[in-house]
JSON list of C-alpha atoms in Angstrom, two decimals:
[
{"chain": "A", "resi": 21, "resn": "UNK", "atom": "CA", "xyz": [221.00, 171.34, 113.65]},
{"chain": "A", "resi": 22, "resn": "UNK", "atom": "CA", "xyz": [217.84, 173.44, 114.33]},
{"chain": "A", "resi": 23, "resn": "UNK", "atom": "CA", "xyz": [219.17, 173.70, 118.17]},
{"chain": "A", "resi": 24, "resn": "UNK", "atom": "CA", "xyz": [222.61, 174.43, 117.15]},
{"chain": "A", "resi": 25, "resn": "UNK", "atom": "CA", "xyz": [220.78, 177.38, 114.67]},
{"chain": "A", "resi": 26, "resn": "UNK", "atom": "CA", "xyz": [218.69, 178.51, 117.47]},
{"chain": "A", "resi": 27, "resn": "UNK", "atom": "CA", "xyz": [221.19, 178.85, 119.68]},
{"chain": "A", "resi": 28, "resn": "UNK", "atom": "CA", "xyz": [223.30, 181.06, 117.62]},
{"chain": "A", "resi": 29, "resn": "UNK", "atom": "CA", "xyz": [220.69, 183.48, 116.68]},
{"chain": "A", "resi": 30, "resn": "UNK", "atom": "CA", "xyz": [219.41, 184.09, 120.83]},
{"chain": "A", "resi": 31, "resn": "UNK", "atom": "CA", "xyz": [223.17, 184.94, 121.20]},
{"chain": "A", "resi": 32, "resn": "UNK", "atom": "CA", "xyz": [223.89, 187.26, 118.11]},
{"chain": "A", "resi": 33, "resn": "UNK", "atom": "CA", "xyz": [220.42, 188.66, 119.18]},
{"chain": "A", "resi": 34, "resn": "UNK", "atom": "CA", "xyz": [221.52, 189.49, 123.24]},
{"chain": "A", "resi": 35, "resn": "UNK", "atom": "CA", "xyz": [224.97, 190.76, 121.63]},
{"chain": "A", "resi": 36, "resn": "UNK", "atom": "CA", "xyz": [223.06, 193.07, 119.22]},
{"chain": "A", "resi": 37, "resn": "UNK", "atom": "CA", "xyz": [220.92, 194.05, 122.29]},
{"chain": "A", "resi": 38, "resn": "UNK", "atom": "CA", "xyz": [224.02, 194.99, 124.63]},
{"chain": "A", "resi": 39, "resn": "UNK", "atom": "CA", "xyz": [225.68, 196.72, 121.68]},
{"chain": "A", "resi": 40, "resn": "UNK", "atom": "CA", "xyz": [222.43, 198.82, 120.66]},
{"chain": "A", "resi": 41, "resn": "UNK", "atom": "CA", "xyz": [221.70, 200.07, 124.25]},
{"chain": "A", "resi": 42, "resn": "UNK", "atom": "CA", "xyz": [226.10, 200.59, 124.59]},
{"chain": "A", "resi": 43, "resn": "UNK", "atom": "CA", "xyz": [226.34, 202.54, 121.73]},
{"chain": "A", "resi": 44, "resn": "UNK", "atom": "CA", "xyz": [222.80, 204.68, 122.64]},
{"chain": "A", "resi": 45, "resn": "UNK", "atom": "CA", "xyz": [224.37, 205.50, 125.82]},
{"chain": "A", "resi": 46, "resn": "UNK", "atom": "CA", "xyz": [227.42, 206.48, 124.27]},
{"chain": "A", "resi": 47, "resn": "UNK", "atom": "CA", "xyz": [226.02, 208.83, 121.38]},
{"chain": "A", "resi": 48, "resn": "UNK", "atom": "CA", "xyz": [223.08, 210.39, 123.39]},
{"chain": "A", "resi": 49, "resn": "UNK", "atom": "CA", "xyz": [225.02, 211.65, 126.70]},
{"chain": "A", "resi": 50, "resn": "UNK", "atom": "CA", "xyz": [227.90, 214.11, 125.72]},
{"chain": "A", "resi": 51, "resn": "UNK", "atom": "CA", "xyz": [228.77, 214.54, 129.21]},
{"chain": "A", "resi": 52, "resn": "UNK", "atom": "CA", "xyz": [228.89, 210.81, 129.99]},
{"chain": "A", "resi": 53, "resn": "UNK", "atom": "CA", "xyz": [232.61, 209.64, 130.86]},
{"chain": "A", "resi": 54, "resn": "UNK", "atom": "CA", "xyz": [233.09, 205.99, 129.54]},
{"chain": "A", "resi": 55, "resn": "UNK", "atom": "CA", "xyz": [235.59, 203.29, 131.06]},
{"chain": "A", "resi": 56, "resn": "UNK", "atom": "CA", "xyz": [235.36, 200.17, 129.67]},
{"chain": "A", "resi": 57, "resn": "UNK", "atom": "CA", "xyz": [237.15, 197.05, 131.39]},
{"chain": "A", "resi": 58, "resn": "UNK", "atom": "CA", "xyz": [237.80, 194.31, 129.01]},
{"chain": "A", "resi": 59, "resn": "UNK", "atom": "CA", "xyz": [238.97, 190.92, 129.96]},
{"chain": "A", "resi": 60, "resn": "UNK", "atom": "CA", "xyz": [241.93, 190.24, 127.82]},
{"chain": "A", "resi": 61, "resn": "UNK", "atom": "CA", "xyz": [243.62, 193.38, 129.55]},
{"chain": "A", "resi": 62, "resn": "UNK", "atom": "CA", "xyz": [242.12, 193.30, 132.94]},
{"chain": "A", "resi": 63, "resn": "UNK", "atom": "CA", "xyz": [244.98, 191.77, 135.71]},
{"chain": "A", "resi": 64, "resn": "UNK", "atom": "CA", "xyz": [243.12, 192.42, 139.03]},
{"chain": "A", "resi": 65, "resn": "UNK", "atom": "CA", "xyz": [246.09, 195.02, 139.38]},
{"chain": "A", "resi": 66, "resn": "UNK", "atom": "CA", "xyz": [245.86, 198.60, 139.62]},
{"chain": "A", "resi": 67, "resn": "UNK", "atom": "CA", "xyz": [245.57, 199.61, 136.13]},
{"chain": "A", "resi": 68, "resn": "UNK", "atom": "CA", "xyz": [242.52, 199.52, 133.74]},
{"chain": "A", "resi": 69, "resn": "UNK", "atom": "CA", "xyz": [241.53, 200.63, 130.27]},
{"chain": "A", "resi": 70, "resn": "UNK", "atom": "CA", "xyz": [240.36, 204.03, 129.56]},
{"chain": "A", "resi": 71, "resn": "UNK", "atom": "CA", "xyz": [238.52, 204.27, 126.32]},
{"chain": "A", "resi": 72, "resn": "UNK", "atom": "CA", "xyz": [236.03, 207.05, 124.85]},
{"chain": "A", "resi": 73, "resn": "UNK", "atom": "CA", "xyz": [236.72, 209.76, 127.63]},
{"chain": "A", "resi": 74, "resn": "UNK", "atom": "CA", "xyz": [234.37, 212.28, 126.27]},
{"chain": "A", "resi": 75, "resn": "UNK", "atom": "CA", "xyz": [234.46, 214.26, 129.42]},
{"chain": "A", "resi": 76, "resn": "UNK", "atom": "CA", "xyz": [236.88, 213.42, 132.75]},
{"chain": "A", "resi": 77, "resn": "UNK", "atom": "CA", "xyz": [235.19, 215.99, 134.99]},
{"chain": "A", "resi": 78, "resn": "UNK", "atom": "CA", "xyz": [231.40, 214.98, 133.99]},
{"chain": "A", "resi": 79, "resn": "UNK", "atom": "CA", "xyz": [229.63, 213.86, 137.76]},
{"chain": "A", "resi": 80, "resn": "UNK", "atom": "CA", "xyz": [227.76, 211.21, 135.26]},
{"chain": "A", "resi": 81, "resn": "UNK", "atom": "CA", "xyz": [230.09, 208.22, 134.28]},
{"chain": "A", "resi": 82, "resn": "UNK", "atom": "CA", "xyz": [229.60, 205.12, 132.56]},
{"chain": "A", "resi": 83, "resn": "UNK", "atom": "CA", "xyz": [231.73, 202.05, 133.22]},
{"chain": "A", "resi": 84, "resn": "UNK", "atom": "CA", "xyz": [231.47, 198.67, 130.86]},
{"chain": "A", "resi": 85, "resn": "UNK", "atom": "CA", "xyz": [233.46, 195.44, 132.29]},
{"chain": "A", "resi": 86, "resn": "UNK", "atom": "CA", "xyz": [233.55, 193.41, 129.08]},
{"chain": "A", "resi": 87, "resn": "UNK", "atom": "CA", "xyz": [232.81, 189.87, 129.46]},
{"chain": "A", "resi": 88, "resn": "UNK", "atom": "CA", "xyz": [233.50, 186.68, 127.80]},
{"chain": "A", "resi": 89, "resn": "UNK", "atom": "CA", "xyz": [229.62, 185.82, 126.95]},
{"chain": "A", "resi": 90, "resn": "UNK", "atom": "CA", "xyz": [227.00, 188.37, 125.81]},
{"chain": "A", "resi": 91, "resn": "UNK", "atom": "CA", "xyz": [226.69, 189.69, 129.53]},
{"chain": "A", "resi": 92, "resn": "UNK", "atom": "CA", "xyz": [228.23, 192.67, 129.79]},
{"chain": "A", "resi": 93, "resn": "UNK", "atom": "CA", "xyz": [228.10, 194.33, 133.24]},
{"chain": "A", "resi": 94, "resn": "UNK", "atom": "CA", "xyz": [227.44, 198.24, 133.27]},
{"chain": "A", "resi": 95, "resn": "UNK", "atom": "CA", "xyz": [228.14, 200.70, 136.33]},
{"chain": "A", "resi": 96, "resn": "UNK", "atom": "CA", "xyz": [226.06, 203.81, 136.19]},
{"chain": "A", "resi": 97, "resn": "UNK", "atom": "CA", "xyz": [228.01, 206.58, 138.31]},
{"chain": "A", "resi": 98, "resn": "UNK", "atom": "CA", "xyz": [226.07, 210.43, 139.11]},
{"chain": "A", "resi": 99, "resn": "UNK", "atom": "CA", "xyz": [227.36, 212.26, 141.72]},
{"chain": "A", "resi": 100, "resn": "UNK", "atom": "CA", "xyz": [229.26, 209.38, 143.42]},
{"chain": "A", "resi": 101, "resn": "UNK", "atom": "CA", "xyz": [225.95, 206.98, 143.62]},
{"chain": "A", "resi": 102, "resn": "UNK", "atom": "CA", "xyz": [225.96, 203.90, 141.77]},
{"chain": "A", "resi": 103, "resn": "UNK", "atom": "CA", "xyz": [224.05, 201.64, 139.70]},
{"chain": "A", "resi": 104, "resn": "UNK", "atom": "CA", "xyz": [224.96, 198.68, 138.37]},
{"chain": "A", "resi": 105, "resn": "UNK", "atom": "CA", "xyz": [222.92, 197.23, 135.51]},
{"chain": "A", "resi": 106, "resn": "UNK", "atom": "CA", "xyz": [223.56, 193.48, 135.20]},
{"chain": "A", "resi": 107, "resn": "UNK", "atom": "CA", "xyz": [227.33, 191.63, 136.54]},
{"chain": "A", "resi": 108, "resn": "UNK", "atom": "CA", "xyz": [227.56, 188.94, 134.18]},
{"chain": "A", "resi": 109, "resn": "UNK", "atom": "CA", "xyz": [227.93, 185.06, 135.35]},
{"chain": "A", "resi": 110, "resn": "UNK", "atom": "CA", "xyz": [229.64, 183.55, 137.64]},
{"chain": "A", "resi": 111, "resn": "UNK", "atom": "CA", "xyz": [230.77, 180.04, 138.21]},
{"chain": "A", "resi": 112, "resn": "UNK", "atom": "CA", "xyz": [227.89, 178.65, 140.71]},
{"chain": "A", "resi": 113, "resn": "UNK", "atom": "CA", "xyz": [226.64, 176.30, 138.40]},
{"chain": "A", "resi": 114, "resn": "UNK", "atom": "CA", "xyz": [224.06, 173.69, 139.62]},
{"chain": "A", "resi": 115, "resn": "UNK", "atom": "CA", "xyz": [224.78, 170.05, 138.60]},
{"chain": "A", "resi": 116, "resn": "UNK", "atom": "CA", "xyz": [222.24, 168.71, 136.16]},
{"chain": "A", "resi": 117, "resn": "UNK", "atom": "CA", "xyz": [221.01, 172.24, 134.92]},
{"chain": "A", "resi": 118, "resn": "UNK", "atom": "CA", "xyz": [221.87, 173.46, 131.67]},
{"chain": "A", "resi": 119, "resn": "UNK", "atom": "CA", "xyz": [223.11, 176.98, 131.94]},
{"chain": "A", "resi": 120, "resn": "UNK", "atom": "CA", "xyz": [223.11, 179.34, 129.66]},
{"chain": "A", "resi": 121, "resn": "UNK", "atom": "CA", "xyz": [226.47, 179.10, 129.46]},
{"chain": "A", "resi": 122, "resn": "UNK", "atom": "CA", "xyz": [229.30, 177.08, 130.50]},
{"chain": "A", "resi": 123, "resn": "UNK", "atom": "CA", "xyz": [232.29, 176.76, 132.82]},
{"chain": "A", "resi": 124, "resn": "UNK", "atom": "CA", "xyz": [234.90, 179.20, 132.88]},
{"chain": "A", "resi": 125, "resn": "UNK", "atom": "CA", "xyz": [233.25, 182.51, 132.12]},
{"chain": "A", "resi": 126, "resn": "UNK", "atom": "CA", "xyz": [232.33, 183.34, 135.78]},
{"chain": "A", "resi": 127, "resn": "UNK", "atom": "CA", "xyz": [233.20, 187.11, 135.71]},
{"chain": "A", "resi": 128, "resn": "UNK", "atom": "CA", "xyz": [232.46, 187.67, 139.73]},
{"chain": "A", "resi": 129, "resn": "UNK", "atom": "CA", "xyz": [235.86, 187.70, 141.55]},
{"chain": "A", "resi": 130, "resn": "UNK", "atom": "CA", "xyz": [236.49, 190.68, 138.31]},
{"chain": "A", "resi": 131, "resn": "UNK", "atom": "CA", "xyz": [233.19, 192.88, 138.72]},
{"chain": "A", "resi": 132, "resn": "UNK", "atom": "CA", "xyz": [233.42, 192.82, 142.51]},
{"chain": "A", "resi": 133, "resn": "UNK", "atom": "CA", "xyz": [236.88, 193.82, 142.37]},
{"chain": "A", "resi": 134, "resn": "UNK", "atom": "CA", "xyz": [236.37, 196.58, 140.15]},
{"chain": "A", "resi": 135, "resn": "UNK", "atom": "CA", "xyz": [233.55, 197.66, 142.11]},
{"chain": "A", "resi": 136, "resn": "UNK", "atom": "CA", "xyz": [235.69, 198.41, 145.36]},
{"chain": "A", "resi": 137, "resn": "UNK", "atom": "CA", "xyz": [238.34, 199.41, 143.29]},
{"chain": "A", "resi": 138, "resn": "UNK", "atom": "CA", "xyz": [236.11, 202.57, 141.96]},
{"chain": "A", "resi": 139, "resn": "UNK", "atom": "CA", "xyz": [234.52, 203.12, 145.42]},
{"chain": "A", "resi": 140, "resn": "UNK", "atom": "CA", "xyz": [231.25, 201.51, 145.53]},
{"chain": "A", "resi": 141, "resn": "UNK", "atom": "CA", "xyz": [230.24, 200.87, 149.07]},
{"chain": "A", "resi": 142, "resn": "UNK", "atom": "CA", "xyz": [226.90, 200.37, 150.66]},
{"chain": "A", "resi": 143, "resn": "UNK", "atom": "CA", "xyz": [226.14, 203.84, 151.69]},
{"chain": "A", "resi": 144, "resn": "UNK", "atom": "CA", "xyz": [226.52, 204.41, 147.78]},
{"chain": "A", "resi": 145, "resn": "UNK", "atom": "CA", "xyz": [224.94, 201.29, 145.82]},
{"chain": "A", "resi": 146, "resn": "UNK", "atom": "CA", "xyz": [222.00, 202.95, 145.10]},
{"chain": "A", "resi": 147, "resn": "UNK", "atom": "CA", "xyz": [220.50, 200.11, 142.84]},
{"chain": "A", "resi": 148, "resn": "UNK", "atom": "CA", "xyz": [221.53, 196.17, 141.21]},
{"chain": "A", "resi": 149, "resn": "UNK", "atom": "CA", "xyz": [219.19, 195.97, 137.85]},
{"chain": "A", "resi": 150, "resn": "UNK", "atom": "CA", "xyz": [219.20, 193.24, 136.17]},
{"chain": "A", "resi": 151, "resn": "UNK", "atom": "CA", "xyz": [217.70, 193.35, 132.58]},
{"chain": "A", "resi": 152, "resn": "UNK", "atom": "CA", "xyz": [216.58, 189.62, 132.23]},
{"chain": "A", "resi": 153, "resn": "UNK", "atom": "CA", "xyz": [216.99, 186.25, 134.20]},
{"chain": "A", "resi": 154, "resn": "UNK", "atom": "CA", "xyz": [219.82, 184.74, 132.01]},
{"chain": "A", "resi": 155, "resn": "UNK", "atom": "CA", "xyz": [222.98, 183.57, 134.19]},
{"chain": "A", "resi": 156, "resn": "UNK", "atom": "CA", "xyz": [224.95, 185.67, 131.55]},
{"chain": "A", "resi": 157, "resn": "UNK", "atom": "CA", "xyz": [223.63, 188.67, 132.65]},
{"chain": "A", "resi": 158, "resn": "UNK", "atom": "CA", "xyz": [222.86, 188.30, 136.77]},
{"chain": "A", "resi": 159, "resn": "UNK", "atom": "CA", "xyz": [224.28, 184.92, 137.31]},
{"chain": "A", "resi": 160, "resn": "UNK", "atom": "CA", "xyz": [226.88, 186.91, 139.60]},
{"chain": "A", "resi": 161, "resn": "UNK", "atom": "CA", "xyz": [224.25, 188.90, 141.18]},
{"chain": "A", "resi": 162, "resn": "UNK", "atom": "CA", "xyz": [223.87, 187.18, 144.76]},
{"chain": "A", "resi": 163, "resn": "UNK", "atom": "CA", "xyz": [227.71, 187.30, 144.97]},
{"chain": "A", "resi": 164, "resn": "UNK", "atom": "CA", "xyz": [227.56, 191.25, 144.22]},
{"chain": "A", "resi": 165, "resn": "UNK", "atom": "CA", "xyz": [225.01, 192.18, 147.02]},
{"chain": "A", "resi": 166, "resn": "UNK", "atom": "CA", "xyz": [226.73, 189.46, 149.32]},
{"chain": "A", "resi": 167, "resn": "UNK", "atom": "CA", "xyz": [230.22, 191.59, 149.07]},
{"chain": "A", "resi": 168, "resn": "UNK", "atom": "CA", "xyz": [228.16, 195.15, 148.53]},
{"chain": "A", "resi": 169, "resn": "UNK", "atom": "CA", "xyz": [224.83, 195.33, 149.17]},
{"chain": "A", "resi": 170, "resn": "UNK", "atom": "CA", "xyz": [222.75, 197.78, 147.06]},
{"chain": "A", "resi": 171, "resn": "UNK", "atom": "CA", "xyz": [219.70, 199.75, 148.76]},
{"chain": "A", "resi": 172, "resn": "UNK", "atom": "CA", "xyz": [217.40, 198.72, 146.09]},
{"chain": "A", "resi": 173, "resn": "UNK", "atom": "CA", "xyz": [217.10, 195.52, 143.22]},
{"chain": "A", "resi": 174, "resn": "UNK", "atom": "CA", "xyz": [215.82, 195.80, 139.84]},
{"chain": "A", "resi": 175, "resn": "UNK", "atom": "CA", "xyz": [214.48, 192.98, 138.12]},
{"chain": "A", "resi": 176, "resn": "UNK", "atom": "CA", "xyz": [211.33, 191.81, 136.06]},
{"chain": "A", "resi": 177, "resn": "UNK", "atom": "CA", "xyz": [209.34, 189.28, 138.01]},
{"chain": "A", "resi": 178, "resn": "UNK", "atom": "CA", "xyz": [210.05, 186.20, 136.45]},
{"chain": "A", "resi": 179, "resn": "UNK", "atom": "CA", "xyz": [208.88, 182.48, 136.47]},
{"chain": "A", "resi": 180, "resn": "UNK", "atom": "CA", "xyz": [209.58, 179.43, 134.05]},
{"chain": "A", "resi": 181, "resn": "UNK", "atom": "CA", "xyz": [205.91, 179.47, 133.71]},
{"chain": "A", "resi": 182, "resn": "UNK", "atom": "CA", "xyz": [206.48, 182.59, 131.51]},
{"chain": "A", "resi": 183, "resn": "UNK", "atom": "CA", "xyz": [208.60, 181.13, 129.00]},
{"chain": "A", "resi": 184, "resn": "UNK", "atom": "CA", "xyz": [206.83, 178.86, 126.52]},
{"chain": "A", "resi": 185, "resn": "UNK", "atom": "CA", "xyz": [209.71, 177.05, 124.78]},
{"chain": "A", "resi": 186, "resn": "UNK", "atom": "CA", "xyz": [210.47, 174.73, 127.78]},
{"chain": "A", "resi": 187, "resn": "UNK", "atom": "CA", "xyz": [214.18, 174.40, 126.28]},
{"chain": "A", "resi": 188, "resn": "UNK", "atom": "CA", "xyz": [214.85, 177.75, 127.61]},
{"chain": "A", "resi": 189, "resn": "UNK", "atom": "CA", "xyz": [214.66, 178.06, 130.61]},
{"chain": "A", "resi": 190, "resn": "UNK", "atom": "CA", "xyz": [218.08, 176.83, 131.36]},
{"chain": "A", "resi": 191, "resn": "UNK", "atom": "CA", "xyz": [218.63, 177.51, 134.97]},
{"chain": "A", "resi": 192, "resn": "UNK", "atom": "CA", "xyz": [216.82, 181.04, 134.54]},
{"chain": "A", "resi": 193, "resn": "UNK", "atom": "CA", "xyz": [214.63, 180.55, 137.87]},
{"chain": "A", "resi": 194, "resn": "UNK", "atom": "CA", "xyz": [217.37, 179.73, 140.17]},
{"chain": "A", "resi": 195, "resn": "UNK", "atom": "CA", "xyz": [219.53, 182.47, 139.20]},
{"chain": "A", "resi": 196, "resn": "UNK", "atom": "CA", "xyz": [216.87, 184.61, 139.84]},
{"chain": "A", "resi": 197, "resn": "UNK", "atom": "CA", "xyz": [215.86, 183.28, 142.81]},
{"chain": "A", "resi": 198, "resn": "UNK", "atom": "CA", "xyz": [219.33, 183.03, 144.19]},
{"chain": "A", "resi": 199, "resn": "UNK", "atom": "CA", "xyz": [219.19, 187.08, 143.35]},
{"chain": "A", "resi": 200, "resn": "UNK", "atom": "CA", "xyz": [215.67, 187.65, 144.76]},
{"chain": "A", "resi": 201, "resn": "UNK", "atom": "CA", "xyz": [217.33, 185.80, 148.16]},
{"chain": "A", "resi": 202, "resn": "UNK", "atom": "CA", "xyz": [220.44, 187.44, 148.27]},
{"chain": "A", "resi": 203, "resn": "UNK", "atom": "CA", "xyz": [218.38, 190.67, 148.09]},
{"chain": "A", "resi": 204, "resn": "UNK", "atom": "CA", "xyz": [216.29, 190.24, 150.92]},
{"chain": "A", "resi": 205, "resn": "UNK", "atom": "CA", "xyz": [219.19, 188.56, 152.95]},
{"chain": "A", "resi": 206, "resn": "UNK", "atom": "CA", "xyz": [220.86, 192.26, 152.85]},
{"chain": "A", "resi": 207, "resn": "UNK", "atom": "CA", "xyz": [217.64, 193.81, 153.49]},
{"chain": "A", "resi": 208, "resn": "UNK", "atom": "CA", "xyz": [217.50, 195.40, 149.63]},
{"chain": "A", "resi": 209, "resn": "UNK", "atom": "CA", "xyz": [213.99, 196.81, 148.44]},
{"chain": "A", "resi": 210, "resn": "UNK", "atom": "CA", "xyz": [213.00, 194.42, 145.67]},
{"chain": "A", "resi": 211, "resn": "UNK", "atom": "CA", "xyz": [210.73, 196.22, 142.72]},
{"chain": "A", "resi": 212, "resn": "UNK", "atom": "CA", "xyz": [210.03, 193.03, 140.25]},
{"chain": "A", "resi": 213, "resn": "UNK", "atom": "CA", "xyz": [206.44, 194.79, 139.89]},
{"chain": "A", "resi": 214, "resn": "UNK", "atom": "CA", "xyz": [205.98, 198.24, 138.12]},
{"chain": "A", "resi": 215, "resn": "UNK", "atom": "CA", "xyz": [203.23, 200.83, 137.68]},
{"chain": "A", "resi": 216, "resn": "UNK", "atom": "CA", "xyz": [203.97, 202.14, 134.68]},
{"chain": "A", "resi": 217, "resn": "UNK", "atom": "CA", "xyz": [206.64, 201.54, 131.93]},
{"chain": "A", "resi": 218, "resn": "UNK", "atom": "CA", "xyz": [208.76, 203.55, 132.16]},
{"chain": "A", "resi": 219, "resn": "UNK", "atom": "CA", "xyz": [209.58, 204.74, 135.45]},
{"chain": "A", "resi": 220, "resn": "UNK", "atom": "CA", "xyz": [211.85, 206.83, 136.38]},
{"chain": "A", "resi": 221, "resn": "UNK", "atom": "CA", "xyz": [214.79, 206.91, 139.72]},
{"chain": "A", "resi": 222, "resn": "UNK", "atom": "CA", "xyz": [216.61, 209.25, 140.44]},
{"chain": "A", "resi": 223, "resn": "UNK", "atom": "CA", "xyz": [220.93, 208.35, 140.62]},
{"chain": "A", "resi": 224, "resn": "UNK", "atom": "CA", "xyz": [222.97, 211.56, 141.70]},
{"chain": "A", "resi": 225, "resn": "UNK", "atom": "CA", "xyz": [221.72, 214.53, 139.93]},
{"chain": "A", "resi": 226, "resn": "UNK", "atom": "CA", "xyz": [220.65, 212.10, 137.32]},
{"chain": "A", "resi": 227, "resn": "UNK", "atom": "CA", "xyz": [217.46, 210.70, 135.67]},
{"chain": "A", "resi": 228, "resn": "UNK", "atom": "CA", "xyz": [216.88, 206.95, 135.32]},
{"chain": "A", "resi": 229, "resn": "UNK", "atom": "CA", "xyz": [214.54, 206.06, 133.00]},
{"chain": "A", "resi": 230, "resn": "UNK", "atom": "CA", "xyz": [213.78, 201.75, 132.88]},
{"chain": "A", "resi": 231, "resn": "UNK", "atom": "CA", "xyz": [211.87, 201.02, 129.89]},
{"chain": "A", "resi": 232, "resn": "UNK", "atom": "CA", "xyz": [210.01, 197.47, 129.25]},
{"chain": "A", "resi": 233, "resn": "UNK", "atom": "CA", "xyz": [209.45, 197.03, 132.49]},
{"chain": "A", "resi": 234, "resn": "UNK", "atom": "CA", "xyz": [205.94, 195.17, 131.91]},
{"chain": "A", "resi": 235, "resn": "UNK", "atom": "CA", "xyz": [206.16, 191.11, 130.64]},
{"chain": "A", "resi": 236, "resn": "UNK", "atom": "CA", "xyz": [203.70, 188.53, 130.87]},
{"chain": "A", "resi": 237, "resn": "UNK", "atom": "CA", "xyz": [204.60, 185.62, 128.74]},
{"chain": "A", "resi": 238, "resn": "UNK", "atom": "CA", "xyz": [206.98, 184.97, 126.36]},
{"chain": "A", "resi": 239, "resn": "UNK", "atom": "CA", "xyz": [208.94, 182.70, 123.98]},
{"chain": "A", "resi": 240, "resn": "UNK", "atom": "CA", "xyz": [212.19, 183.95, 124.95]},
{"chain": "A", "resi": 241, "resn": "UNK", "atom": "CA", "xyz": [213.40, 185.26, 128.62]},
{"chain": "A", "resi": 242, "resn": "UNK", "atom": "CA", "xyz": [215.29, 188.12, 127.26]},
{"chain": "A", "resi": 243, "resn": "UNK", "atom": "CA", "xyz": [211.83, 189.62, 125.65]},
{"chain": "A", "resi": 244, "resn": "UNK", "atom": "CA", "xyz": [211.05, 191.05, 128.69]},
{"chain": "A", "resi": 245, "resn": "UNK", "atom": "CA", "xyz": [214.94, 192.82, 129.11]},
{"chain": "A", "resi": 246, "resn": "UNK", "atom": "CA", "xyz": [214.62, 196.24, 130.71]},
{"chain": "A", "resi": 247, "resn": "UNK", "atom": "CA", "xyz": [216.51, 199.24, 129.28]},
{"chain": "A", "resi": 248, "resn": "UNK", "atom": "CA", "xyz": [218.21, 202.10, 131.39]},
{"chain": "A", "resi": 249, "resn": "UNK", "atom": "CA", "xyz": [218.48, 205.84, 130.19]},
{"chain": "A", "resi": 250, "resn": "UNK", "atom": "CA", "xyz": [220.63, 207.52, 132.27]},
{"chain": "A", "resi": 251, "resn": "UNK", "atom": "CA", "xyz": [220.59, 211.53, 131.46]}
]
């Protein structure tokens, strides 16, 4: 039962996370153009839904592909450069490991697709971030920079070793490690080590500010989740 509560409250807690930076993004930049791709309507076809178009000619563009799970995948667009801040999980599961989630909510074939689909190439995947090692949120990353590779991956160092309560680290360190590899196998800069917190990229004609970008050791892997601020 304690397990059972447990789990319930890390996943209303990730959801409230997703939601809270979602909606800051929404509310703070006026000029931000918003597509949002939810599953129920997305058919691989040509169409997609539109929602909270505050501005169709702004260079700065926000796309959300809504997943099953808490792991929503965000494309940052300035200027025709892209970012994409986590891709949700795919189905690459490793026999024996307890995920963090199951079966069936692999969201790879979708986020690829709707990558090429926008025009995301690799003269223009500027950066893959990836707020925490949960499958849920970069599960799908290796499959990402194996059909795109990105110039540069974001990530928090991470290491079971990090994460006190033993019954969480699911199979945390091999999806990041499959991302770390899949980075270096398309020749990516890897920053999993920062000098400050925050830093800031530049994306287009835009600011990128990554906040929380310093963790040690925690109880929980998503502790150490990075924030973007795109402006």
């Amino acid at each position: 039962m304690i397990f059972k509560n447990m789990t319930k409250f890390i996943f209303k807690t990730i959801l409230f996370l997703t939601i809270t930076v979602f909606m800051y993004i929404i509310f703070n930049f006026k000029t931000t153009t918003l597509y949002a791709i939810d599953s129920k309507h997305f058919n691989y076809g040509p169409n997609y839904v539109e929602v909270n178009n505050l501005n169709t000619k702004s260079p700065v563009k926000v796309h959300m592909i809504a997943n099953k799970t808490s792991g929503n995948s965000f494309i940052l667009e300035s200027d025709n450069e892209f970012a994409v801040v986590d891709s949700g999980e795919d189905e690459d599961y490793t026999p024996g490991i307890l995920g963090v989630t199951g079966p069936g909510y692999g969201v790879e074939d979708r986020v690829i697709s709707y990558m090429k689909r926008i025009g995301i190439t690799k003269d223009n995947f500027i950066y893959y971030i990836g707020t925490h090692a949960h499958s849920d949120h970069i599960g799908s990353g290796d499959e990402v920079l194996n059909a795109i590779p990105a110039k540069e991956v974001i990530i928090t160092e991470y290491s079971d070793s990090m994460i006190s309560n033993s019954r969480r680290h699911w199979d945390n360190q091999i999806v990041y490690n499959n991302l770390i590899d899949a980075a270096k196998k398309c020749n990516a800069k890897i920053t999993t080590q920062f000098q400050s917190d925050p830093i800031t990229l530049r994306l287009g004609s835009s600011t990128l500010t990554i906040y929380n970008t310093f963790s040690t050791h925690h109880n929980r892997t998503f502790d150490d989740a990075i924030l973007c601020h795109l402006l």
